[in-house]
PDB file of C-alpha atoms in Angstrom:
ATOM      1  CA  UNK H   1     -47.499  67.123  20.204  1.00 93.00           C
ATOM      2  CA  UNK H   2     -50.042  67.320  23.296  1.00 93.00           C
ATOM      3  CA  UNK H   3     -50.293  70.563  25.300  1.00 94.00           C
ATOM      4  CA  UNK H   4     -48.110  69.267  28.056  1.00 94.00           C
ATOM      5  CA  UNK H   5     -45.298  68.356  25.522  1.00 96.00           C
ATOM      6  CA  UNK H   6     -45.672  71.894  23.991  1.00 96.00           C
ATOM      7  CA  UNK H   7     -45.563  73.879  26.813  1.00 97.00           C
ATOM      8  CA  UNK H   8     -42.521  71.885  28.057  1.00 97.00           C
ATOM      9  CA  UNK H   9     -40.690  72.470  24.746  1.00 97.00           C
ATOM     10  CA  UNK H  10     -41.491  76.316  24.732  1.00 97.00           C
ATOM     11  CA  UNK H  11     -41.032  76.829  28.511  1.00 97.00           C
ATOM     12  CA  UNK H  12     -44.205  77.580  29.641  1.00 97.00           C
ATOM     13  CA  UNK H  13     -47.120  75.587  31.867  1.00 97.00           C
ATOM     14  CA  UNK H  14     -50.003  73.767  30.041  1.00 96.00           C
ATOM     15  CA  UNK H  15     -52.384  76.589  31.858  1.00 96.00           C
ATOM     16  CA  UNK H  16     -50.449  79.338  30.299  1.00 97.00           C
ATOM     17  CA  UNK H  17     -51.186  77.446  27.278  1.00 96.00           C
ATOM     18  CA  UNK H  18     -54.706  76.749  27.512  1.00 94.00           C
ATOM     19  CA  UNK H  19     -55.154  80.459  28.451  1.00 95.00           C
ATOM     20  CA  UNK H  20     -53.139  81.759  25.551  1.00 96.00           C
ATOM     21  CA  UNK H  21     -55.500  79.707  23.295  1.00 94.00           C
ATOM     22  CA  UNK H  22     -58.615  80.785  24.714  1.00 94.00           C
ATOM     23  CA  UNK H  23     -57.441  84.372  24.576  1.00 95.00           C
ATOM     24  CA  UNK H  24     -56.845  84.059  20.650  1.00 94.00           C
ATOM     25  CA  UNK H  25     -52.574  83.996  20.707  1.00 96.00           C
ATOM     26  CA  UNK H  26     -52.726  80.795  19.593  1.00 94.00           C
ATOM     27  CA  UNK H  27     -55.293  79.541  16.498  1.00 89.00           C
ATOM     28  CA  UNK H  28     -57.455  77.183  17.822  1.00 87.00           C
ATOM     29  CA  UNK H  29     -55.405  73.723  17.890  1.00 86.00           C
ATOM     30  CA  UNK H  30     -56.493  70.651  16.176  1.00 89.00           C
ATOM     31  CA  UNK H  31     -57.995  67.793  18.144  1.00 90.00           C
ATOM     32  CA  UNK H  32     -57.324  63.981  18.049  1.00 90.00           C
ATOM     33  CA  UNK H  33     -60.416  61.922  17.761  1.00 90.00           C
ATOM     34  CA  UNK H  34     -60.328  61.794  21.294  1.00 91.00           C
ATOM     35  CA  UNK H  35     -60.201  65.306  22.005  1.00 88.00           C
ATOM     36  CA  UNK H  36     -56.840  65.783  23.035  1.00 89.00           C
ATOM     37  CA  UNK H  37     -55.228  69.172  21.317  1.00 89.00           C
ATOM     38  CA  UNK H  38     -52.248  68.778  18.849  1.00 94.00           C
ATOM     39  CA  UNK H  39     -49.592  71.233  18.596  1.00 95.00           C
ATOM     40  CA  UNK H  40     -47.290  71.755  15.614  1.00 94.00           C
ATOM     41  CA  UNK H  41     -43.788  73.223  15.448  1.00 95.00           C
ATOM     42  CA  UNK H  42     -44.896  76.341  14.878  1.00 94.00           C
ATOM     43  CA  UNK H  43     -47.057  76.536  17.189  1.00 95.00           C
ATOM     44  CA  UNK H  44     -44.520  76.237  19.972  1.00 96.00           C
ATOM     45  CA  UNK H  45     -42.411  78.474  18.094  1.00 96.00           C
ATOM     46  CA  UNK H  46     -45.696  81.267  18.712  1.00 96.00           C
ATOM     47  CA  UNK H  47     -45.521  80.247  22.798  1.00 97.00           C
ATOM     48  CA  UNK H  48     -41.855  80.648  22.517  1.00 97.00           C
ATOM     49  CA  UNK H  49     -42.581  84.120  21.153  1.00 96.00           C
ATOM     50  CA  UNK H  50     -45.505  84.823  23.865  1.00 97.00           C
ATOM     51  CA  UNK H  51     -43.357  84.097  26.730  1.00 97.00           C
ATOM     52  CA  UNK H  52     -40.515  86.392  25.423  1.00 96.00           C
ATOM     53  CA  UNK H  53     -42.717  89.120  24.758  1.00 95.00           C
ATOM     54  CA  UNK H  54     -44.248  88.595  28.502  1.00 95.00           C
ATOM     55  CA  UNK H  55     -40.164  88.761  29.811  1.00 94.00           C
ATOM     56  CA  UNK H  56     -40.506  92.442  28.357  1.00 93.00           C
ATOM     57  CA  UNK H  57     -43.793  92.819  30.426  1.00 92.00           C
ATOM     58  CA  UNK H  58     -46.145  93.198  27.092  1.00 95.00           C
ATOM     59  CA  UNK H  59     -49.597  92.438  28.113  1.00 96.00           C
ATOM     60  CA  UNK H  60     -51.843  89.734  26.505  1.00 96.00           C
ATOM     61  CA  UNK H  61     -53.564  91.912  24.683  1.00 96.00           C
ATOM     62  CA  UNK H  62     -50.252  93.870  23.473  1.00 96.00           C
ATOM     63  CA  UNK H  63     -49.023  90.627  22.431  1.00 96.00           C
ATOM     64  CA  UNK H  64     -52.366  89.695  20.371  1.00 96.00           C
ATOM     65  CA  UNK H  65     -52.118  92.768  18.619  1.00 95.00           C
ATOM     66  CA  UNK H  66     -48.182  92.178  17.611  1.00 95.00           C
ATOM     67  CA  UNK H  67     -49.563  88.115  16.132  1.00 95.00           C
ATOM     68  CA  UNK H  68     -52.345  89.250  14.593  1.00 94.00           C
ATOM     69  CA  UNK H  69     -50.542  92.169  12.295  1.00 93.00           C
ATOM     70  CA  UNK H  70     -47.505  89.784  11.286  1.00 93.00           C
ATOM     71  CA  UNK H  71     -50.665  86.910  11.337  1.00 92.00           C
ATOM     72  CA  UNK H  72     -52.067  89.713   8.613  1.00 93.00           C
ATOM     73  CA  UNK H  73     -48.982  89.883   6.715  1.00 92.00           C
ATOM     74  CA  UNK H  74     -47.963  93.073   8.371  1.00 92.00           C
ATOM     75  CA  UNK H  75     -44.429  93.804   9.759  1.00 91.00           C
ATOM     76  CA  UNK H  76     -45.347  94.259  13.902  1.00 91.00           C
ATOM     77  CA  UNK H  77     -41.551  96.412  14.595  1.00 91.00           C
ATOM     78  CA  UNK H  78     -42.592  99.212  14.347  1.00 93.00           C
ATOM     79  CA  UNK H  79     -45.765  99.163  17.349  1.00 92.00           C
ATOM     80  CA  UNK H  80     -43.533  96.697  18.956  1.00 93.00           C
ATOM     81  CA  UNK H  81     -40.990  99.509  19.149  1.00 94.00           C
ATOM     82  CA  UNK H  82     -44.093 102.078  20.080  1.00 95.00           C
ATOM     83  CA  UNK H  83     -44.789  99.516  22.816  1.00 94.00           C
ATOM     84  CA  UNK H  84     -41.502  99.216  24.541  1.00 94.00           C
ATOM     85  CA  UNK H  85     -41.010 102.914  24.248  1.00 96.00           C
ATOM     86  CA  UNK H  86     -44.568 103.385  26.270  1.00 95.00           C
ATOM     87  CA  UNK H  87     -42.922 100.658  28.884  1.00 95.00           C
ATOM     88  CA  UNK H  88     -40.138 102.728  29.389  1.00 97.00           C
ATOM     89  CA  UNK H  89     -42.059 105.526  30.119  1.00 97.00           C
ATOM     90  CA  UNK H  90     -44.224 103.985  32.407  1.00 96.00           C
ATOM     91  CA  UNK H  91     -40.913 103.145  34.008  1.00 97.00           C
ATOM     92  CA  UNK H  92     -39.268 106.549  33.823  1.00 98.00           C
ATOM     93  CA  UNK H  93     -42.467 107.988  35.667  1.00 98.00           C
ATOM     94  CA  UNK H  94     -42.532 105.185  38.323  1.00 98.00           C
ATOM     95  CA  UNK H  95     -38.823 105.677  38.970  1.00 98.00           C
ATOM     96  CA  UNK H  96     -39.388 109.262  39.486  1.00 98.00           C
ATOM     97  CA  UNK H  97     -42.399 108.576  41.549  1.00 97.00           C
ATOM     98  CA  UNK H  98     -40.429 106.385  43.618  1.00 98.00           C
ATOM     99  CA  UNK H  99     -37.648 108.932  43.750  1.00 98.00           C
ATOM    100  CA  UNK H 100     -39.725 111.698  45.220  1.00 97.00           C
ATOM    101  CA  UNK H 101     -41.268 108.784  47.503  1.00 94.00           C
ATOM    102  CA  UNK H 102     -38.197 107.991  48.940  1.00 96.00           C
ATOM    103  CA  UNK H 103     -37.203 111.971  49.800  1.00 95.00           C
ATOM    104  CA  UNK H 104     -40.300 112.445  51.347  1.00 88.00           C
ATOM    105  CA  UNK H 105     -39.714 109.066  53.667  1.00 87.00           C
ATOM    106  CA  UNK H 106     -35.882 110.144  54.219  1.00 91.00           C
ATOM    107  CA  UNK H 107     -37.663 113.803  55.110  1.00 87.00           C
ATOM    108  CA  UNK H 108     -40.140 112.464  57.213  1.00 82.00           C
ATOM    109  CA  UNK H 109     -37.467 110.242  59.253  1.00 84.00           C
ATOM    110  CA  UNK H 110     -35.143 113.117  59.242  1.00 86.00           C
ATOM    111  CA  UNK H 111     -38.647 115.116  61.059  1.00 80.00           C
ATOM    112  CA  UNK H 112     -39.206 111.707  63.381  1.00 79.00           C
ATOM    113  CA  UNK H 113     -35.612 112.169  64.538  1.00 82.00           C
ATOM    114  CA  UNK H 114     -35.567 115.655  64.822  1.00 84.00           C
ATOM    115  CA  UNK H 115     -38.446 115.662  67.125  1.00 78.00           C
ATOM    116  CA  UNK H 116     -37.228 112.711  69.636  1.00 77.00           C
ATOM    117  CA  UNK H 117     -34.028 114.635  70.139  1.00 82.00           C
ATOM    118  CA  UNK H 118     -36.087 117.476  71.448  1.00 81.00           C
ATOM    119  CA  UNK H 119     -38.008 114.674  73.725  1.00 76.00           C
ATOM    120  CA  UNK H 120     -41.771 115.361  71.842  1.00 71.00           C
ATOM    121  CA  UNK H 121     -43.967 112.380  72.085  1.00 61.00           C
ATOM    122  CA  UNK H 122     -46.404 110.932  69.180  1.00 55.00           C
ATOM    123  CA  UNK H 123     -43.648 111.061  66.443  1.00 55.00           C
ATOM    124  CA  UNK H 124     -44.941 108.283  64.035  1.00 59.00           C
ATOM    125  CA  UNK H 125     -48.194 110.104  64.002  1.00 62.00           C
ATOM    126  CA  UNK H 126     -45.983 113.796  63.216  1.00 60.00           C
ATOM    127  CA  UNK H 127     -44.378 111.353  60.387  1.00 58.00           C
ATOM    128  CA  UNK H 128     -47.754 110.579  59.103  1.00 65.00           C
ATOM    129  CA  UNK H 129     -49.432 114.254  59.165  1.00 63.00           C
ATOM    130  CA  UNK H 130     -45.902 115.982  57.878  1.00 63.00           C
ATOM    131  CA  UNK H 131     -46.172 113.679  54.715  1.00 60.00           C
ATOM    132  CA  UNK H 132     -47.619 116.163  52.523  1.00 61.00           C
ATOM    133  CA  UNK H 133     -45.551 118.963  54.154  1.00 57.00           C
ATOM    134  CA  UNK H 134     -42.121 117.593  52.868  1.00 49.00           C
TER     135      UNK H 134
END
């Protein structure tokens, strides 16, 4: 099948495709005589897996490394598992991040308040120099 046909079977553009190719996540697909790349069932079976692993928010390069060990003959479950438990992480230190973000806003607004009762002028700029006070 042509790159268009495969991408539309697996659910992904013809770029994402291309690029997946070029970046080695795909072997290099066989040409017609006029050029035109041929994909196979398994190859779109390979996208298929790409653009699940890309729903998880794997990288590129995260994803190469998962083809090429089961590509080797390796079985990938266990990094894969080593991978999503680094996502998570990532994601239990930006929600945390955010958390303290958002006290620090709700103190600074609580400050920006605080000081127009009392009829003080320049309170955005209090908001902005208090940040690293709260």
């Amino acid at each position: 099948m042509t790159v268009g046909a495969a991408a539309e079977t697996a659910g992904v553009s013809p770029k994402a495709v291309r690029l997946w190719e070029a970046k080695g996540l795909l072997p290099p697909a066989e040409r017609t005589d006029a050029g035109y790349r041929v994909f196979t069932d398994e190859d779109v079976a390979v996208l298929r897996f790409i653009r699940q692993a890309k729903a998880l928010d794997l990288t590129l390069a995260e994803i190469k490394d998962i083809l090429d060990l089961q590509r080797d003959g390796a079985a990938p479950c266990g990094r894969v598992t080593a991978l999503l438990d680094s996502h998570i992480a990532d994601i239990d230190r930006t929600l945390a991040d955010l958390r303290q973000l958002r006290r620090t806003l709700v103190a600074a607004r609580r400050a920006a308040q605080e000081s127009r009762r009392r009829g003080q002028d320049a309170v955005v700029c209090r908001i902005i120099e208090q940040a690293d006070r709260s």
